[in-house]
Amino acid sequence: MFASPFPDVDIPEASVFDFLFTDVDQADLDHVALIDTAGGAHTTYRELIERVNATAGALAARGIGVGDVVGLLAPNSSLFAVAFHGILRSGATATTINALFTAHDIAKQLTDANATMLITVSALLPQAQEAARTVGITAENLIVLDGDGVAATGHPNADDLLAQGAPAPQVDFDPATHLAVLPYSSGTTGNPKGVMLTHRNLVANMAQIRPLLAMRSDDKILAVLPFFHIYGMTVLLNAALQARATLVVMPRFDLTDFLGTIQNHRITYGFIAPPVAVALAKHPLVDQYDMSSLRVILSGAAPLDAELGIAVAKRLTVRVLQGFGMSELSPVSHCMPADGGQEHFGEAAPLSSCGWPVPNTTNKIVDPATGKEIAYPTQGLSEPGELWVKGPNVMTGYLGNEEATTATIDSDGFLHTGDLAQVDDAGRVFIVDRLKELIKYKGYQVPPAELEALLLTHPAVTDTAVIGVTDDDGEEIPKAFVVRRPGTDLTADEVIEFVARQVAPYKKVRRVEFIDVIPKSASGKILRKDLRSPTA
Ligand code: AYL
């Protein structure tokens, strides 16, 4: 067992709203909190807080409060930020939904989370309406933030909520147990599950990463990572606002817009996932922009190739950092400090590591075959084993799924990540492989179980298994192994097309191999390791 080398931080007993906004300095109230690159709107901290309170008041007037779940389906915008904190401020729980989801995916999440209201934007209205109909959410409870308004369409918009002028409600809940958000994650196996994160979990993670990330009020933070995913939610919507920084909010990633935004807004701090690092290291366009304002880039959500990270640091003259986390950990459990570790440890951590355990956490590395803890190394690297994490950022469990919860969090409170790690004698953790079945495509979760269930509905497929393989660019992509029904002539293209028609674009199967039989254990579990051959 080894603990974070950083001093423990204080985690106040506060709601997310109180932790973020009750003690804003007078001087910060007129500071710009959010800039929308689409449309150019500026929102100050004062306006943000007023709108969050008014949104909470309007939701409360509609009967939403403690015990209710509200779906939030939208790309990044200042409207998203207001709606998100408005939901939490009302006492309700937000279930954030991937903006790329199909109507079917949206309805599934709303049903599982038991949501009674859905907040979206006009660009996603067709799928939002279809999902709302499926789950029985009424027109008045389908809010279209940038829509034409309740008078025109029957769906309230953001202005309708603000115009209601209802005061923010007095809400009474215990931050230690009350659920703030329900993001969805497939965890180590199976279908996506609601990850129960309390106000305390989110407040804790803000407090834990604050001394490491060291964001400042004069930072201009690039907010292109989606707010609906836990990475953007905690690091941008929560931690960056807590630092009173300015978020420059982009609705989607496009390389030209991304580079132009860094140049024109003088961005100082960027949060990315590894595919963006590939572009920053290699794309010729990068040389045409002035990147000199950048001081730090942090990569997380999937493994960062160290060489690539070094190339980005050299090309842009910035500090590149890596962090590691999971939705189930609110999410950041490991990170490098903003100076790489220079001040605290005398040298920066190598980019092949994801840094040190964040404050208030302890780790174990455990041999998955024997269940025995692996010794902390006296020199060099430890043996590899499954990474276990304990701390105030560990979720309370999976919604309505006791079995998955007890399989993931043990009786000592350690969360079993399903990732294979090593630790070195300086306490730095290296993620070396993934034990669990999860596939990550561009940092997004692709649960194989979902694709396998879908493929089995094809009449010419008798059995299948989906795994992650590495493509020529070093990126992880989903690959399906398919057993064809005898006498049929199903092609790989047909398999790819069949899936593509029915899933969000990032969940597409991108490679297919036909085989005679899917390797399985005696109990019928797919032996995914046996499918991972060098030629796969
Ligand atoms: P989820 N290296 C390797 N694998 C990683 C890394 C990393 N740096 N970060 C995340 N993963 C994988 O719930 C790993 O398999 O959360 C992990 O179990 O979508 C899984 O992604 C969790 O996927 C940060 C750093 C946020 C990371 C995050 C991660 C949120 C992704 C902020 O600073």
PDB file of N, CA and C in Angstrom, residues 64-108:
ATOM      1  N   ILE A  64     -39.172  20.266  -9.323  1.00  0.00           N
ATOM      2  CA  ILE A  64     -37.903  19.509  -9.336  1.00  0.00           C
ATOM      3  C   ILE A  64     -37.102  19.854  -8.086  1.00  0.00           C
ATOM      4  N   GLY A  65     -36.581  18.837  -7.414  1.00  0.00           N
ATOM      5  CA  GLY A  65     -35.774  19.075  -6.211  1.00  0.00           C
ATOM      6  C   GLY A  65     -35.094  17.803  -5.757  1.00  0.00           C
ATOM      7  N   VAL A  66     -34.795  17.755  -4.467  1.00  0.00           N
ATOM      8  CA  VAL A  66     -34.096  16.593  -3.908  1.00  0.00           C
ATOM      9  C   VAL A  66     -34.864  15.312  -4.248  1.00  0.00           C
ATOM     10  N   GLY A  67     -34.173  14.331  -4.804  1.00  0.00           N
ATOM     11  CA  GLY A  67     -34.814  13.064  -5.156  1.00  0.00           C
ATOM     12  C   GLY A  67     -35.146  12.955  -6.640  1.00  0.00           C
ATOM     13  N   ASP A  68     -35.092  14.094  -7.353  1.00  0.00           N
ATOM     14  CA  ASP A  68     -35.380  14.045  -8.792  1.00  0.00           C
ATOM     15  C   ASP A  68     -34.090  13.955  -9.599  1.00  0.00           C
ATOM     16  N   VAL A  69     -34.234  13.376 -10.794  1.00  0.00           N
ATOM     17  CA  VAL A  69     -33.090  13.276 -11.702  1.00  0.00           C
ATOM     18  C   VAL A  69     -33.448  13.999 -12.998  1.00  0.00           C
ATOM     19  N   VAL A  70     -32.532  14.852 -13.443  1.00  0.00           N
ATOM     20  CA  VAL A  70     -32.740  15.624 -14.676  1.00  0.00           C
ATOM     21  C   VAL A  70     -31.661  15.239 -15.683  1.00  0.00           C
ATOM     22  N   GLY A  71     -32.071  14.886 -16.903  1.00  0.00           N
ATOM     23  CA  GLY A  71     -31.122  14.568 -17.968  1.00  0.00           C
ATOM     24  C   GLY A  71     -30.609  15.856 -18.601  1.00  0.00           C
ATOM     25  N   LEU A  72     -29.332  15.881 -18.920  1.00  0.00           N
ATOM     26  CA  LEU A  72     -28.756  17.057 -19.579  1.00  0.00           C
ATOM     27  C   LEU A  72     -28.003  16.569 -20.807  1.00  0.00           C
ATOM     28  N   LEU A  73     -28.500  16.969 -21.976  1.00  0.00           N
ATOM     29  CA  LEU A  73     -27.995  16.462 -23.259  1.00  0.00           C
ATOM     30  C   LEU A  73     -27.637  17.651 -24.129  1.00  0.00           C
ATOM     31  N   ALA A  74     -26.374  18.029 -24.195  1.00  0.00           N
ATOM     32  CA  ALA A  74     -25.993  19.195 -24.989  1.00  0.00           C
ATOM     33  C   ALA A  74     -24.483  19.233 -25.181  1.00  0.00           C
ATOM     34  N   PRO A  75     -24.037  19.839 -26.289  1.00  0.00           N
ATOM     35  CA  PRO A  75     -22.608  20.123 -26.417  1.00  0.00           C
ATOM     36  C   PRO A  75     -22.243  21.285 -25.499  1.00  0.00           C
ATOM     37  N   ASN A  76     -20.957  21.578 -25.387  1.00  0.00           N
ATOM     38  CA  ASN A  76     -20.499  22.635 -24.478  1.00  0.00           C
ATOM     39  C   ASN A  76     -21.020  24.010 -24.874  1.00  0.00           C
ATOM     40  N   SER A  77     -21.468  24.765 -23.885  1.00  0.00           N
ATOM     41  CA  SER A  77     -21.848  26.166 -24.067  1.00  0.00           C
ATOM     42  C   SER A  77     -22.010  26.745 -22.674  1.00  0.00           C
ATOM     43  N   SER A  78     -22.129  28.073 -22.588  1.00  0.00           N
ATOM     44  CA  SER A  78     -22.378  28.668 -21.275  1.00  0.00           C
ATOM     45  C   SER A  78     -23.768  28.260 -20.788  1.00  0.00           C
ATOM     46  N   LEU A  79     -24.690  28.003 -21.725  1.00  0.00           N
ATOM     47  CA  LEU A  79     -26.026  27.537 -21.330  1.00  0.00           C
ATOM     48  C   LEU A  79     -25.937  26.205 -20.587  1.00  0.00           C
ATOM     49  N   PHE A  80     -25.027  25.345 -21.064  1.00  0.00           N
ATOM     50  CA  PHE A  80     -24.832  24.050 -20.400  1.00  0.00           C
ATOM     51  C   PHE A  80     -24.374  24.284 -18.964  1.00  0.00           C
ATOM     52  N   ALA A  81     -23.388  25.190 -18.805  1.00  0.00           N
ATOM     53  CA  ALA A  81     -22.828  25.434 -17.471  1.00  0.00           C
ATOM     54  C   ALA A  81     -23.910  25.906 -16.505  1.00  0.00           C
ATOM     55  N   VAL A  82     -24.749  26.812 -16.975  1.00  0.00           N
ATOM     56  CA  VAL A  82     -25.825  27.347 -16.126  1.00  0.00           C
ATOM     57  C   VAL A  82     -26.824  26.242 -15.788  1.00  0.00           C
ATOM     58  N   ALA A  83     -27.217  25.461 -16.810  1.00  0.00           N
ATOM     59  CA  ALA A  83     -28.202  24.402 -16.581  1.00  0.00           C
ATOM     60  C   ALA A  83     -27.649  23.365 -15.603  1.00  0.00           C
ATOM     61  N   PHE A  84     -26.395  22.987 -15.803  1.00  0.00           N
ATOM     62  CA  PHE A  84     -25.773  21.974 -14.940  1.00  0.00           C
ATOM     63  C   PHE A  84     -25.795  22.418 -13.477  1.00  0.00           C
ATOM     64  N   HIS A  85     -25.271  23.621 -13.227  1.00  0.00           N
ATOM     65  CA  HIS A  85     -25.218  24.061 -11.833  1.00  0.00           C
ATOM     66  C   HIS A  85     -26.611  24.412 -11.308  1.00  0.00           C
ATOM     67  N   GLY A  86     -27.519  24.794 -12.208  1.00  0.00           N
ATOM     68  CA  GLY A  86     -28.905  25.038 -11.800  1.00  0.00           C
ATOM     69  C   GLY A  86     -29.571  23.756 -11.296  1.00  0.00           C
ATOM     70  N   ILE A  87     -29.318  22.660 -11.995  1.00  0.00           N
ATOM     71  CA  ILE A  87     -29.899  21.370 -11.574  1.00  0.00           C
ATOM     72  C   ILE A  87     -29.379  21.008 -10.173  1.00  0.00           C
ATOM     73  N   LEU A  88     -28.045  21.092 -10.007  1.00  0.00           N
ATOM     74  CA  LEU A  88     -27.458  20.721  -8.708  1.00  0.00           C
ATOM     75  C   LEU A  88     -27.953  21.662  -7.604  1.00  0.00           C
ATOM     76  N   ARG A  89     -28.056  22.958  -7.939  1.00  0.00           N
ATOM     77  CA  ARG A  89     -28.485  23.966  -6.957  1.00  0.00           C
ATOM     78  C   ARG A  89     -29.937  23.725  -6.516  1.00  0.00           C
ATOM     79  N   SER A  90     -30.743  23.133  -7.413  1.00  0.00           N
ATOM     80  CA  SER A  90     -32.153  22.867  -7.067  1.00  0.00           C
ATOM     81  C   SER A  90     -32.276  21.677  -6.117  1.00  0.00           C
ATOM     82  N   GLY A  91     -31.183  20.953  -5.939  1.00  0.00           N
ATOM     83  CA  GLY A  91     -31.233  19.752  -5.105  1.00  0.00           C
ATOM     84  C   GLY A  91     -31.407  18.482  -5.930  1.00  0.00           C
ATOM     85  N   ALA A  92     -31.673  18.652  -7.233  1.00  0.00           N
ATOM     86  CA  ALA A  92     -31.844  17.477  -8.089  1.00  0.00           C
ATOM     87  C   ALA A  92     -30.475  16.918  -8.482  1.00  0.00           C
ATOM     88  N   THR A  93     -30.509  15.748  -9.109  1.00  0.00           N
ATOM     89  CA  THR A  93     -29.299  15.064  -9.569  1.00  0.00           C
ATOM     90  C   THR A  93     -29.245  15.164 -11.086  1.00  0.00           C
ATOM     91  N   ALA A  94     -28.073  15.511 -11.631  1.00  0.00           N
ATOM     92  CA  ALA A  94     -27.940  15.635 -13.090  1.00  0.00           C
ATOM     93  C   ALA A  94     -27.387  14.344 -13.673  1.00  0.00           C
ATOM     94  N   THR A  95     -28.068  13.816 -14.685  1.00  0.00           N
ATOM     95  CA  THR A  95     -27.463  12.712 -15.430  1.00  0.00           C
ATOM     96  C   THR A  95     -27.077  13.281 -16.789  1.00  0.00           C
ATOM     97  N   THR A  96     -25.771  13.449 -16.987  1.00  0.00           N
ATOM     98  CA  THR A  96     -25.294  14.066 -18.221  1.00  0.00           C
ATOM     99  C   THR A  96     -25.198  12.985 -19.291  1.00  0.00           C
ATOM    100  N   ILE A  97     -25.640  13.356 -20.491  1.00  0.00           N
ATOM    101  CA  ILE A  97     -25.795  12.370 -21.568  1.00  0.00           C
ATOM    102  C   ILE A  97     -24.895  12.768 -22.731  1.00  0.00           C
ATOM    103  N   ASN A  98     -24.194  11.793 -23.297  1.00  0.00           N
ATOM    104  CA  ASN A  98     -23.312  12.063 -24.426  1.00  0.00           C
ATOM    105  C   ASN A  98     -24.108  12.688 -25.581  1.00  0.00           C
ATOM    106  N   ALA A  99     -23.652  13.848 -26.063  1.00  0.00           N
ATOM    107  CA  ALA A  99     -24.379  14.586 -27.101  1.00  0.00           C
ATOM    108  C   ALA A  99     -24.399  13.843 -28.436  1.00  0.00           C
ATOM    109  N   LEU A 100     -23.573  12.793 -28.567  1.00  0.00           N
ATOM    110  CA  LEU A 100     -23.569  12.026 -29.818  1.00  0.00           C
ATOM    111  C   LEU A 100     -24.538  10.851 -29.774  1.00  0.00           C
ATOM    112  N   PHE A 101     -25.191  10.649 -28.650  1.00  0.00           N
ATOM    113  CA  PHE A 101     -26.068   9.488 -28.491  1.00  0.00           C
ATOM    114  C   PHE A 101     -27.237   9.491 -29.470  1.00  0.00           C
ATOM    115  N   THR A 102     -27.680   8.280 -29.827  1.00  0.00           N
ATOM    116  CA  THR A 102     -28.913   8.104 -30.598  1.00  0.00           C
ATOM    117  C   THR A 102     -30.109   8.234 -29.636  1.00  0.00           C
ATOM    118  N   ALA A 103     -31.313   8.372 -30.217  1.00  0.00           N
ATOM    119  CA  ALA A 103     -32.524   8.456 -29.392  1.00  0.00           C
ATOM    120  C   ALA A 103     -32.642   7.230 -28.489  1.00  0.00           C
ATOM    121  N   HIS A 104     -32.263   6.077 -29.032  1.00  0.00           N
ATOM    122  CA  HIS A 104     -32.334   4.828 -28.288  1.00  0.00           C
ATOM    123  C   HIS A 104     -31.420   4.886 -27.045  1.00  0.00           C
ATOM    124  N   ASP A 105     -30.165   5.336 -27.252  1.00  0.00           N
ATOM    125  CA  ASP A 105     -29.208   5.460 -26.129  1.00  0.00           C
ATOM    126  C   ASP A 105     -29.723   6.440 -25.075  1.00  0.00           C
ATOM    127  N   ILE A 106     -30.275   7.559 -25.559  1.00  0.00           N
ATOM    128  CA  ILE A 106     -30.751   8.607 -24.638  1.00  0.00           C
ATOM    129  C   ILE A 106     -31.883   8.049 -23.775  1.00  0.00           C
ATOM    130  N   ALA A 107     -32.825   7.372 -24.439  1.00  0.00           N
ATOM    131  CA  ALA A 107     -33.980   6.825 -23.715  1.00  0.00           C
ATOM    132  C   ALA A 107     -33.521   5.794 -22.682  1.00  0.00           C
ATOM    133  N   LYS A 108     -32.526   4.990 -23.071  1.00  0.00           N
ATOM    134  CA  LYS A 108     -32.019   3.962 -22.148  1.00  0.00           C
ATOM    135  C   LYS A 108     -31.474   4.597 -20.874  1.00  0.00           C
TER     136      LYS A 108
END
